[in-house]
mmCIF file with all atom_site columns, C-alpha atoms in Angstrom:
data_model
loop_
_atom_site.group_PDB
_atom_site.id
_atom_site.type_symbol
_atom_site.label_atom_id
_atom_site.label_alt_id
_atom_site.label_comp_id
_atom_site.label_asym_id
_atom_site.label_entity_id
_atom_site.label_seq_id
_atom_site.pdbx_PDB_ins_code
_atom_site.Cartn_x
_atom_site.Cartn_y
_atom_site.Cartn_z
_atom_site.occupancy
_atom_site.B_iso_or_equiv
_atom_site.pdbx_formal_charge
_atom_site.auth_seq_id
_atom_site.auth_comp_id
_atom_site.auth_asym_id
_atom_site.auth_atom_id
_atom_site.pdbx_PDB_model_num
ATOM 1   C CA . MET A 1 1   ? 8.319   12.339 12.088 1.00 0.00 ? 1   MET A CA 1
ATOM 2   C CA . ILE A 1 2   ? 4.967   12.021 13.630 1.00 0.00 ? 2   ILE A CA 1
ATOM 3   C CA . SER A 1 3   ? 3.296   12.809 16.553 1.00 0.00 ? 3   SER A CA 1
ATOM 4   C CA . VAL A 1 4   ? -0.150  11.090 17.699 1.00 0.00 ? 4   VAL A CA 1
ATOM 5   C CA . GLN A 1 5   ? -2.584  12.169 20.578 1.00 0.00 ? 5   GLN A CA 1
ATOM 6   C CA . PHE A 1 6   ? -5.978  10.637 21.975 1.00 0.00 ? 6   PHE A CA 1
ATOM 7   C CA . SER A 1 7   ? -7.903  12.618 24.528 1.00 0.00 ? 7   SER A CA 1
ATOM 8   C CA . VAL A 1 8   ? -11.272 11.937 26.417 1.00 0.00 ? 8   VAL A CA 1
ATOM 9   C CA . ARG A 1 9   ? -13.421 15.184 26.649 1.00 0.00 ? 9   ARG A CA 1
ATOM 10  C CA . PRO A 1 10  ? -14.004 16.171 30.164 1.00 0.00 ? 10  PRO A CA 1
ATOM 11  C CA . ASP A 1 11  ? -17.740 16.337 31.990 1.00 0.00 ? 11  ASP A CA 1
ATOM 12  C CA . GLN A 1 12  ? -19.227 13.252 30.885 1.00 0.00 ? 12  GLN A CA 1
ATOM 13  C CA . GLY A 1 13  ? -20.259 11.853 34.029 1.00 0.00 ? 13  GLY A CA 1
ATOM 14  C CA . ASP A 1 14  ? -18.828 8.336  35.360 1.00 0.00 ? 14  ASP A CA 1
ATOM 15  C CA . PRO A 1 15  ? -16.188 6.745  32.789 1.00 0.00 ? 15  PRO A CA 1
ATOM 16  C CA . SER A 1 16  ? -17.943 4.695  29.841 1.00 0.00 ? 16  SER A CA 1
ATOM 17  C CA . GLY A 1 17  ? -16.445 2.975  26.826 1.00 0.00 ? 17  GLY A CA 1
ATOM 18  C CA . PHE A 1 18  ? -18.823 5.158  24.671 1.00 0.00 ? 18  PHE A CA 1
ATOM 19  C CA . ASP A 1 19  ? -16.709 8.533  25.907 1.00 0.00 ? 19  ASP A CA 1
ATOM 20  C CA . LEU A 1 20  ? -16.434 11.255 23.413 1.00 0.00 ? 20  LEU A CA 1
ATOM 21  C CA . GLY A 1 21  ? -12.851 12.203 22.761 1.00 0.00 ? 21  GLY A CA 1
ATOM 22  C CA . ASP A 1 22  ? -10.564 13.397 20.070 1.00 0.00 ? 22  ASP A CA 1
ATOM 23  C CA . MET A 1 23  ? -7.279  12.530 18.011 1.00 0.00 ? 23  MET A CA 1
ATOM 24  C CA . ALA A 1 24  ? -4.965  14.909 16.896 1.00 0.00 ? 24  ALA A CA 1
ATOM 25  C CA . LEU A 1 25  ? -1.715  13.894 14.451 1.00 0.00 ? 25  LEU A CA 1
ATOM 26  C CA . THR A 1 26  ? 0.905   16.215 13.249 1.00 0.00 ? 26  THR A CA 1
ATOM 27  C CA . GLY A 1 27  ? 3.688   15.608 10.872 1.00 0.00 ? 27  GLY A CA 1
ATOM 28  C CA . GLY A 1 28  ? 6.407   17.522 9.074  1.00 0.00 ? 28  GLY A CA 1
ATOM 29  C CA . LEU A 1 29  ? 3.507   18.523 6.523  1.00 0.00 ? 29  LEU A CA 1
ATOM 30  C CA . GLY A 1 30  ? 1.012   19.744 8.848  1.00 0.00 ? 30  GLY A CA 1
ATOM 31  C CA . SER A 1 31  ? -1.648  18.519 11.238 1.00 0.00 ? 31  SER A CA 1
ATOM 32  C CA . ALA A 1 32  ? -5.144  17.295 11.663 1.00 0.00 ? 32  ALA A CA 1
ATOM 33  C CA . GLY A 1 33  ? -7.601  16.791 14.359 1.00 0.00 ? 33  GLY A CA 1
ATOM 34  C CA . SER A 1 34  ? -10.994 16.195 15.253 1.00 0.00 ? 34  SER A CA 1
ATOM 35  C CA . VAL A 1 35  ? -10.959 19.460 17.552 1.00 0.00 ? 35  VAL A CA 1
ATOM 36  C CA . GLY A 1 36  ? -12.865 22.641 16.618 1.00 0.00 ? 36  GLY A CA 1
ATOM 37  C CA . HIS A 1 37  ? -15.045 21.663 13.267 1.00 0.00 ? 37  HIS A CA 1
ATOM 38  C CA . THR A 1 38  ? -18.545 22.233 12.574 1.00 0.00 ? 38  THR A CA 1
ATOM 39  C CA . PRO A 1 39  ? -20.358 19.845 12.474 1.00 0.00 ? 39  PRO A CA 1
ATOM 40  C CA . ASP A 1 40  ? -18.329 18.309 15.659 1.00 0.00 ? 40  ASP A CA 1
ATOM 41  C CA . GLN A 1 41  ? -16.104 15.623 14.969 1.00 0.00 ? 41  GLN A CA 1
ATOM 42  C CA . GLY A 1 42  ? -15.677 14.194 18.203 1.00 0.00 ? 42  GLY A CA 1
ATOM 43  C CA . MET A 1 43  ? -15.593 10.305 18.154 1.00 0.00 ? 43  MET A CA 1
ATOM 44  C CA . MET A 1 44  ? -15.918 7.542  20.881 1.00 0.00 ? 44  MET A CA 1
ATOM 45  C CA . ILE A 1 45  ? -12.475 7.541  21.562 1.00 0.00 ? 45  ILE A CA 1
ATOM 46  C CA . HIS A 1 46  ? -11.832 4.352  23.328 1.00 0.00 ? 46  HIS A CA 1
ATOM 47  C CA . LEU A 1 47  ? -13.733 2.243  20.626 1.00 0.00 ? 47  LEU A CA 1
ATOM 48  C CA . SER A 1 48  ? -11.955 4.465  17.844 1.00 0.00 ? 48  SER A CA 1
ATOM 49  C CA . VAL A 1 49  ? -8.467  3.814  19.210 1.00 0.00 ? 49  VAL A CA 1
ATOM 50  C CA . THR A 1 50  ? -9.304  -0.007 19.446 1.00 0.00 ? 50  THR A CA 1
ATOM 51  C CA . LEU A 1 51  ? -10.510 -0.071 15.823 1.00 0.00 ? 51  LEU A CA 1
ATOM 52  C CA . LEU A 1 52  ? -7.591  2.240  14.852 1.00 0.00 ? 52  LEU A CA 1
ATOM 53  C CA . LEU A 1 53  ? -5.042  -0.469 16.264 1.00 0.00 ? 53  LEU A CA 1
ATOM 54  C CA . ASP A 1 54  ? -6.930  -3.115 14.960 1.00 0.00 ? 54  ASP A CA 1
ATOM 55  C CA . ASN A 1 55  ? -6.989  -1.529 11.491 1.00 0.00 ? 55  ASN A CA 1
ATOM 56  C CA . LEU A 1 56  ? -3.141  -0.533 11.329 1.00 0.00 ? 56  LEU A CA 1
ATOM 57  C CA . ALA A 1 57  ? -2.040  -4.352 12.693 1.00 0.00 ? 57  ALA A CA 1
ATOM 58  C CA . GLU A 1 58  ? -3.984  -5.861 9.668  1.00 0.00 ? 58  GLU A CA 1
ATOM 59  C CA . LEU A 1 59  ? -2.412  -3.313 7.105  1.00 0.00 ? 59  LEU A CA 1
ATOM 60  C CA . MET A 1 60  ? 1.123   -3.967 8.432  1.00 0.00 ? 60  MET A CA 1
ATOM 61  C CA . LYS A 1 61  ? 0.828   -7.810 8.689  1.00 0.00 ? 61  LYS A CA 1
ATOM 62  C CA . THR A 1 62  ? -1.276  -8.293 5.355  1.00 0.00 ? 62  THR A CA 1
ATOM 63  C CA . GLY A 1 63  ? 0.994   -5.860 3.083  1.00 0.00 ? 63  GLY A CA 1
ATOM 64  C CA . ALA A 1 64  ? -2.054  -3.920 2.235  1.00 0.00 ? 64  ALA A CA 1
ATOM 65  C CA . LYS A 1 65  ? -1.218  -0.757 0.695  1.00 0.00 ? 65  LYS A CA 1
ATOM 66  C CA . LEU A 1 66  ? -4.142  1.440  1.868  1.00 0.00 ? 66  LEU A CA 1
ATOM 67  C CA . LEU A 1 67  ? -6.201  2.078  4.802  1.00 0.00 ? 67  LEU A CA 1
ATOM 68  C CA . ASP A 1 68  ? -8.991  4.428  5.060  1.00 0.00 ? 68  ASP A CA 1
ATOM 69  C CA . PHE A 1 69  ? -9.821  4.997  8.657  1.00 0.00 ? 69  PHE A CA 1
ATOM 70  C CA . THR A 1 70  ? -12.619 7.022  10.173 1.00 0.00 ? 70  THR A CA 1
ATOM 71  C CA . GLY A 1 71  ? -13.533 6.867  13.920 1.00 0.00 ? 71  GLY A CA 1
ATOM 72  C CA . ILE A 1 72  ? -16.553 5.686  15.519 1.00 0.00 ? 72  ILE A CA 1
ATOM 73  C CA . ASP A 1 73  ? -19.544 7.790  15.497 1.00 0.00 ? 73  ASP A CA 1
ATOM 74  C CA . THR A 1 74  ? -17.518 10.688 13.450 1.00 0.00 ? 74  THR A CA 1
ATOM 75  C CA . SER A 1 75  ? -16.615 11.600 10.067 1.00 0.00 ? 75  SER A CA 1
ATOM 76  C CA . PHE A 1 76  ? -13.265 12.401 11.158 1.00 0.00 ? 76  PHE A CA 1
ATOM 77  C CA . GLY A 1 77  ? -10.702 10.161 9.237  1.00 0.00 ? 77  GLY A CA 1
ATOM 78  C CA . ILE A 1 78  ? -7.002  9.305  8.420  1.00 0.00 ? 78  ILE A CA 1
ATOM 79  C CA . SER A 1 79  ? -5.732  8.004  5.233  1.00 0.00 ? 79  SER A CA 1
ATOM 80  C CA . PHE A 1 80  ? -2.568  5.462  5.484  1.00 0.00 ? 80  PHE A CA 1
ATOM 81  C CA . ARG A 1 81  ? -1.220  4.729  2.049  1.00 0.00 ? 81  ARG A CA 1
ATOM 82  C CA . GLU A 1 82  ? 2.143   2.753  1.703  1.00 0.00 ? 82  GLU A CA 1
ATOM 83  C CA . ASP A 1 83  ? 4.386   3.002  -1.390 1.00 0.00 ? 83  ASP A CA 1
ATOM 84  C CA . ARG A 1 84  ? 6.393   0.102  -2.831 1.00 0.00 ? 84  ARG A CA 1
ATOM 85  C CA . ALA A 1 85  ? 9.523   1.306  -0.668 1.00 0.00 ? 85  ALA A CA 1
ATOM 86  C CA . GLY A 1 86  ? 7.461   0.796  2.395  1.00 0.00 ? 86  GLY A CA 1
ATOM 87  C CA . ILE A 1 87  ? 7.138   4.688  3.102  1.00 0.00 ? 87  ILE A CA 1
ATOM 88  C CA . ILE A 1 88  ? 3.552   5.355  4.607  1.00 0.00 ? 88  ILE A CA 1
ATOM 89  C CA . THR A 1 89  ? 1.903   8.776  3.556  1.00 0.00 ? 89  THR A CA 1
ATOM 90  C CA . VAL A 1 90  ? -0.336  9.678  6.626  1.00 0.00 ? 90  VAL A CA 1
ATOM 91  C CA . SER A 1 91  ? -3.112  11.919 5.171  1.00 0.00 ? 91  SER A CA 1
ATOM 92  C CA . ALA A 1 92  ? -6.147  13.785 6.343  1.00 0.00 ? 92  ALA A CA 1
ATOM 93  C CA . GLU A 1 93  ? -8.546  15.821 4.526  1.00 0.00 ? 93  GLU A CA 1
ATOM 94  C CA . ASN A 1 94  ? -6.924  14.896 1.238  1.00 0.00 ? 94  ASN A CA 1
ATOM 95  C CA . ARG A 1 95  ? -3.835  16.654 2.691  1.00 0.00 ? 95  ARG A CA 1
ATOM 96  C CA . PRO A 1 96  ? -0.405  14.944 3.301  1.00 0.00 ? 96  PRO A CA 1
ATOM 97  C CA . LEU A 1 97  ? 0.604   15.224 7.003  1.00 0.00 ? 97  LEU A CA 1
ATOM 98  C CA . THR A 1 98  ? 3.805   13.119 7.030  1.00 0.00 ? 98  THR A CA 1
ATOM 99  C CA . LYS A 1 99  ? 5.824   10.304 5.635  1.00 0.00 ? 99  LYS A CA 1
ATOM 100 C CA . VAL A 1 100 ? 6.853   7.755  8.080  1.00 0.00 ? 100 VAL A CA 1
ATOM 101 C CA . THR A 1 101 ? 8.087   3.864  8.009  1.00 0.00 ? 101 THR A CA 1
ATOM 102 C CA . GLN A 1 102 ? 5.725   1.317  9.441  1.00 0.00 ? 102 GLN A CA 1
ATOM 103 C CA . GLY A 1 103 ? 7.969   1.369  12.671 1.00 0.00 ? 103 GLY A CA 1
ATOM 104 C CA . GLU A 1 104 ? 7.586   5.423  13.081 1.00 0.00 ? 104 GLU A CA 1
ATOM 105 C CA . LEU A 1 105 ? 3.860   5.139  12.688 1.00 0.00 ? 105 LEU A CA 1
ATOM 106 C CA . ALA A 1 106 ? 3.369   2.045  15.046 1.00 0.00 ? 106 ALA A CA 1
ATOM 107 C CA . GLY A 1 107 ? 5.571   3.516  17.872 1.00 0.00 ? 107 GLY A CA 1
ATOM 108 C CA . ALA A 1 108 ? 3.827   6.720  17.821 1.00 0.00 ? 108 ALA A CA 1
ATOM 109 C CA . VAL A 1 109 ? 0.293   5.449  17.548 1.00 0.00 ? 109 VAL A CA 1
ATOM 110 C CA . PHE A 1 110 ? 1.220   2.943  20.225 1.00 0.00 ? 110 PHE A CA 1
ATOM 111 C CA . ALA A 1 111 ? 2.583   5.233  22.551 1.00 0.00 ? 111 ALA A CA 1
ATOM 112 C CA . ALA A 1 112 ? -0.384  7.565  21.965 1.00 0.00 ? 112 ALA A CA 1
ATOM 113 C CA . ALA A 1 113 ? -2.594  4.531  22.989 1.00 0.00 ? 113 ALA A CA 1
ATOM 114 C CA . GLN A 1 114 ? -0.656  3.511  25.940 1.00 0.00 ? 114 GLN A CA 1
ATOM 115 C CA . GLU A 1 115 ? -0.800  7.014  27.275 1.00 0.00 ? 115 GLU A CA 1
ATOM 116 C CA . LEU A 1 116 ? -4.853  6.913  26.962 1.00 0.00 ? 116 LEU A CA 1
ATOM 117 C CA . ALA A 1 117 ? -4.846  3.577  28.549 1.00 0.00 ? 117 ALA A CA 1
ATOM 118 C CA . ALA A 1 118 ? -3.152  4.772  31.621 1.00 0.00 ? 118 ALA A CA 1
ATOM 119 C CA . GLY A 1 119 ? -5.458  8.366  31.727 1.00 0.00 ? 119 GLY A CA 1
ATOM 120 C CA . SER A 1 120 ? -8.586  7.260  31.085 1.00 0.00 ? 120 SER A CA 1
ATOM 121 C CA . VAL A 1 121 ? -9.029  3.495  29.898 1.00 0.00 ? 121 VAL A CA 1
ATOM 122 C CA . LEU A 1 122 ? -8.133  1.937  33.193 1.00 0.00 ? 122 LEU A CA 1
ATOM 123 C CA . LYS A 1 123 ? -10.970 4.136  34.795 1.00 0.00 ? 123 LYS A CA 1
ATOM 124 C CA . LEU A 1 124 ? -13.488 2.485  32.862 1.00 0.00 ? 124 LEU A CA 1
ATOM 125 C CA . PRO A 1 125 ? -15.355 -0.170 34.794 1.00 0.00 ? 125 PRO A CA 1
ATOM 126 C CA . GLU A 1 126 ? -13.997 -3.484 34.669 1.00 0.00 ? 126 GLU A CA 1
ATOM 127 C CA . ARG A 1 127 ? -17.189 -4.789 32.952 1.00 0.00 ? 127 ARG A CA 1
ATOM 128 C CA . ASP A 1 128 ? -17.097 -2.641 30.541 1.00 0.00 ? 128 ASP A CA 1
ATOM 129 C CA . SER A 1 129 ? -16.630 -4.689 27.154 1.00 0.00 ? 129 SER A CA 1
ATOM 130 C CA . ALA A 1 130 ? -14.696 -1.521 25.619 1.00 0.00 ? 130 ALA A CA 1
ATOM 131 C CA . ARG A 1 131 ? -11.849 -1.933 28.421 1.00 0.00 ? 131 ARG A CA 1
ATOM 132 C CA . ALA A 1 132 ? -11.364 -5.343 27.502 1.00 0.00 ? 132 ALA A CA 1
ATOM 133 C CA . ASP A 1 133 ? -11.090 -5.008 23.746 1.00 0.00 ? 133 ASP A CA 1
ATOM 134 C CA . TYR A 1 134 ? -8.825  -1.748 24.190 1.00 0.00 ? 134 TYR A CA 1
ATOM 135 C CA . PHE A 1 135 ? -6.549  -3.981 26.237 1.00 0.00 ? 135 PHE A CA 1
ATOM 136 C CA . ALA A 1 136 ? -6.697  -6.848 23.683 1.00 0.00 ? 136 ALA A CA 1
ATOM 137 C CA . ALA A 1 137 ? -5.933  -4.268 20.505 1.00 0.00 ? 137 ALA A CA 1
ATOM 138 C CA . LEU A 1 138 ? -2.899  -2.783 22.712 1.00 0.00 ? 138 LEU A CA 1
ATOM 139 C CA . ASP A 1 139 ? -1.757  -6.318 23.047 1.00 0.00 ? 139 ASP A CA 1
ATOM 140 C CA . GLY A 1 140 ? -2.040  -7.524 20.016 1.00 0.00 ? 140 GLY A CA 1
ATOM 141 C CA . PHE A 1 141 ? -0.278  -4.215 18.306 1.00 0.00 ? 141 PHE A CA 1
ATOM 142 C CA . ARG A 1 142 ? 2.762   -4.508 20.731 1.00 0.00 ? 142 ARG A CA 1
ATOM 143 C CA . PRO A 1 143 ? 4.537   -7.098 18.468 1.00 0.00 ? 143 PRO A CA 1
ATOM 144 C CA . LEU A 1 144 ? 4.410   -4.864 15.631 1.00 0.00 ? 144 LEU A CA 1
ATOM 145 C CA . VAL A 1 145 ? 6.151   -2.196 17.576 1.00 0.00 ? 145 VAL A CA 1
ATOM 146 C CA . GLU A 1 146 ? 8.676   -4.461 19.133 1.00 0.00 ? 146 GLU A CA 1
ATOM 147 C CA . ARG A 1 147 ? 9.405   -6.295 15.558 1.00 0.00 ? 147 ARG A CA 1
ATOM 148 C CA . SER A 1 148 ? 10.291  -2.620 14.199 1.00 0.00 ? 148 SER A CA 1
ATOM 149 C CA . ALA A 1 149 ? 12.165  -1.114 16.886 1.00 0.00 ? 149 ALA A CA 1
#
């Protein structure tokens, strides 16, 4: 089991692809997030989620066994390590958070990414390239979720 949340920080002015935000992950073994750290671990959330979707898609398509993800303009990171049985250990700060299947991970990340899209990505100006990149990454990730459902 894994829960994933992406959020945009308030009071940043007009919506931008460079808006700061946070990630939070919770699993049966623990939780981790970018909120409440010194120094601040907030990230350019729209760009970071796009990168996460693209990196996870590559991991799942190529059969790679390890992904060390770090968000854009932050030191917050998450590690994904797949074992021979296809189970992925999700860790942050060298602490395991959960063990999940590709399908569980894909579904949780995709649901959180869709929620961010509906809540803030649609508010980005249409000419903002972060908006187009975000939706392209979401569309590219969708078949992985459907395949594992």
